[in-house]
Amino acid sequence: MNKYLLRGIGYTVVGLASCAWSYALRSEENALYRWIMIAGVILFGIGFLTIIYSFIRKIERHSILEERREQQEKE
């Protein structure tokens, strides 16, 4: 696992936990739940995008290495 995948999973878990916490606060009619929900959604989005970015980096790295191997075989 690379650092982007670990960060993405971390952000996603923290985002989901804060959303769950805000739902608990909402049932108590606490006004703070709105800000926690906003933060949770933003963190979840950042985590999801970071996970997607890690997969794109992995695919691109494999294609670059394959291209270099092909160039070395031609030479």
Coordinates of N, CA and C in Angstrom, one line a residue:
M1 N 0.8 -1.2 0.0 CA 0.0 0.0 0.0 C 0.9 1.2 0.0
N2 N 0.6 2.2 -0.9 CA 1.3 3.4 -0.9 C 0.7 4.4 0.0
K3 N 1.5 5.5 0.1 CA 1.0 6.6 1.1 C -0.3 7.2 0.7
Y4 N -0.6 7.3 -0.5 CA -1.8 7.9 -0.9 C -3.0 7.1 -0.6
L5 N -2.9 5.8 -0.8 CA -4.0 4.8 -0.4 C -4.2 4.8 1.1
L6 N -3.1 4.8 1.9 CA -3.3 4.9 3.3 C -3.9 6.2 3.8
R7 N -3.5 7.3 3.2 CA -4.1 8.6 3.6 C -5.6 8.6 3.2
G8 N -5.9 8.1 2.0 CA -7.3 8.1 1.5 C -8.2 7.2 2.4
I9 N -7.7 6.1 2.8 CA -8.5 5.2 3.7 C -8.6 5.9 5.1
G10 N -7.6 6.6 5.6 CA -7.7 7.3 6.8 C -8.7 8.5 6.8
Y11 N -8.6 9.3 5.7 CA -9.6 10.4 5.6 C -11.0 9.8 5.4
T12 N -11.2 8.7 4.7 CA -12.5 8.2 4.5 C -13.1 7.7 5.8
V13 N -12.3 7.0 6.6 CA -12.7 6.5 7.9 C -13.1 7.6 8.9
V14 N -12.2 8.6 8.9 CA -12.5 9.8 9.8 C -13.8 10.5 9.3
G15 N -13.9 10.6 8.0 CA -15.1 11.3 7.5 C -16.4 10.5 7.8
L16 N -16.4 9.2 7.7 CA -17.5 8.4 8.0 C -17.8 8.4 9.5
A17 N -16.7 8.4 10.4 CA -16.9 8.5 11.8 C -17.5 9.8 12.2
S18 N -17.1 10.9 11.6 CA -17.6 12.2 12.0 C -19.1 12.4 11.5
C19 N -19.4 11.8 10.4 CA -20.8 11.8 9.9 C -21.7 11.0 10.9
A20 N -21.2 9.9 11.3 CA -22.0 9.1 12.3 C -22.1 9.8 13.6
W21 N -21.1 10.5 14.0 CA -21.1 11.3 15.3 C -22.1 12.4 15.1
S22 N -22.2 13.0 14.0 CA -23.1 14.2 13.8 C -24.5 13.7 13.8
Y23 N -24.8 12.5 13.3 CA -26.1 11.9 13.4 C -26.5 11.7 14.8
A24 N -25.6 11.3 15.6 CA -25.9 11.1 17.1 C -26.2 12.4 17.7
L25 N -25.4 13.4 17.3 CA -25.7 14.8 17.9 C -27.0 15.3 17.4
R26 N -27.4 15.0 16.2 CA -28.6 15.5 15.6 C -29.8 15.0 16.4
S27 N -29.7 13.8 16.8 CA -30.9 13.2 17.6 C -31.0 13.9 18.9
E28 N -29.9 14.5 19.4 CA -30.0 15.2 20.7 C -30.3 16.7 20.4
E29 N -30.6 17.1 19.2 CA -30.9 18.4 18.8 C -29.8 19.4 19.2
N30 N -28.6 19.0 19.0 CA -27.4 19.9 19.2 C -27.1 20.6 17.9
A31 N -26.9 21.9 18.0 CA -26.6 22.7 16.8 C -25.2 22.5 16.2
L32 N -24.4 21.9 16.9 CA -23.0 21.6 16.5 C -22.9 20.5 15.4
Y33 N -24.0 19.7 15.3 CA -24.0 18.6 14.3 C -23.8 19.1 12.9
R34 N -24.3 20.2 12.5 CA -24.2 20.7 11.2 C -22.7 20.9 10.7
W35 N -21.9 21.5 11.6 CA -20.5 21.7 11.3 C -19.7 20.4 11.2
I36 N -20.1 19.5 12.1 CA -19.4 18.2 12.1 C -19.8 17.4 10.9
M37 N -21.0 17.5 10.4 CA -21.5 16.8 9.2 C -20.8 17.4 8.0
I38 N -20.6 18.7 7.9 CA -19.9 19.3 6.8 C -18.5 18.9 6.8
A39 N -17.8 18.9 7.9 CA -16.4 18.4 8.0 C -16.3 16.9 7.6
G40 N -17.3 16.1 8.0 CA -17.3 14.7 7.7 C -17.4 14.4 6.2
V41 N -18.3 15.2 5.6 CA -18.6 15.0 4.1 C -17.3 15.4 3.4
I42 N -16.7 16.5 3.8 CA -15.5 17.0 3.1 C -14.4 16.0 3.2
L43 N -14.2 15.5 4.5 CA -13.1 14.5 4.7 C -13.4 13.2 3.9
F44 N -14.6 12.8 3.9 CA -14.9 11.6 3.1 C -14.6 11.8 1.6
G45 N -15.0 13.0 1.1 CA -14.7 13.3 -0.3 C -13.2 13.3 -0.6
I46 N -12.5 14.0 0.3 CA -11.0 14.0 0.1 C -10.4 12.6 0.1
G47 N -10.9 11.8 1.1 CA -10.4 10.4 1.1 C -10.7 9.6 -0.1
F48 N -12.0 9.7 -0.6 CA -12.4 9.0 -1.8 C -11.5 9.4 -3.0
L49 N -11.3 10.7 -3.1 CA -10.5 11.2 -4.3 C -9.1 10.8 -4.1
T50 N -8.6 10.7 -2.9 CA -7.2 10.3 -2.7 C -7.0 8.8 -3.1
I51 N -8.0 8.0 -2.7 CA -8.0 6.6 -3.1 C -8.0 6.4 -4.6
I52 N -8.8 7.2 -5.3 CA -8.9 7.1 -6.8 C -7.5 7.5 -7.3
Y53 N -7.0 8.6 -6.8 CA -5.7 9.1 -7.2 C -4.6 8.1 -7.1
S54 N -4.6 7.3 -6.0 CA -3.6 6.3 -5.8 C -3.7 5.2 -6.8
F55 N -4.9 4.8 -7.2 CA -5.1 3.8 -8.2 C -4.6 4.3 -9.6
I56 N -4.9 5.6 -9.9 CA -4.4 6.2 -11.2 C -2.9 6.2 -11.2
R57 N -2.3 6.6 -10.1 CA -0.8 6.6 -10.0 C -0.2 5.2 -10.3
K58 N -0.9 4.2 -9.7 CA -0.4 2.8 -9.8 C -0.5 2.4 -11.3
I59 N -1.6 2.7 -11.9 CA -1.7 2.3 -13.3 C -0.8 3.0 -14.2
E60 N -0.6 4.3 -13.9 CA 0.3 5.1 -14.8 C 1.8 4.6 -14.6
R61 N 2.1 4.3 -13.3 CA 3.5 3.8 -13.1 C 3.8 2.5 -13.8
H62 N 2.8 1.6 -13.8 CA 3.0 0.3 -14.5 C 3.1 0.6 -16.0
S63 N 2.4 1.5 -16.6 CA 2.5 1.8 -18.0 C 3.8 2.4 -18.3
I64 N 4.4 3.3 -17.5 CA 5.7 3.9 -17.7 C 6.8 2.8 -17.6
L65 N 6.7 1.9 -16.7 CA 7.7 0.9 -16.6 C 7.6 -0.1 -17.7
E66 N 6.4 -0.4 -18.2 CA 6.3 -1.2 -19.4 C 6.9 -0.6 -20.6
E67 N 6.6 0.7 -20.8 CA 7.2 1.5 -21.9 C 8.7 1.5 -21.9
R68 N 9.3 1.6 -20.7 CA 10.7 1.6 -20.6 C 11.3 0.2 -20.9
R69 N 10.6 -0.8 -20.5 CA 11.1 -2.2 -20.8 C 11.1 -2.4 -22.3
E70 N 10.0 -1.9 -23.0 CA 9.9 -2.0 -24.4 C 11.0 -1.3 -25.1
Q71 N 11.4 -0.1 -24.7 CA 12.5 0.7 -25.2 C 13.8 0.0 -25.0
Q72 N 14.0 -0.6 -23.9 CA 15.3 -1.3 -23.7 C 15.4 -2.6 -24.5
E73 N 14.3 -3.2 -24.8 CA 14.3 -4.4 -25.6 C 14.6 -4.0 -27.1
K74 N 14.2 -2.9 -27.5 CA 14.4 -2.4 -28.9 C 15.9 -2.0 -29.1
E75 N 16.5 -1.5 -28.0 CA 17.9 -1.1 -28.1 C 18.8 -2.3 -27.9

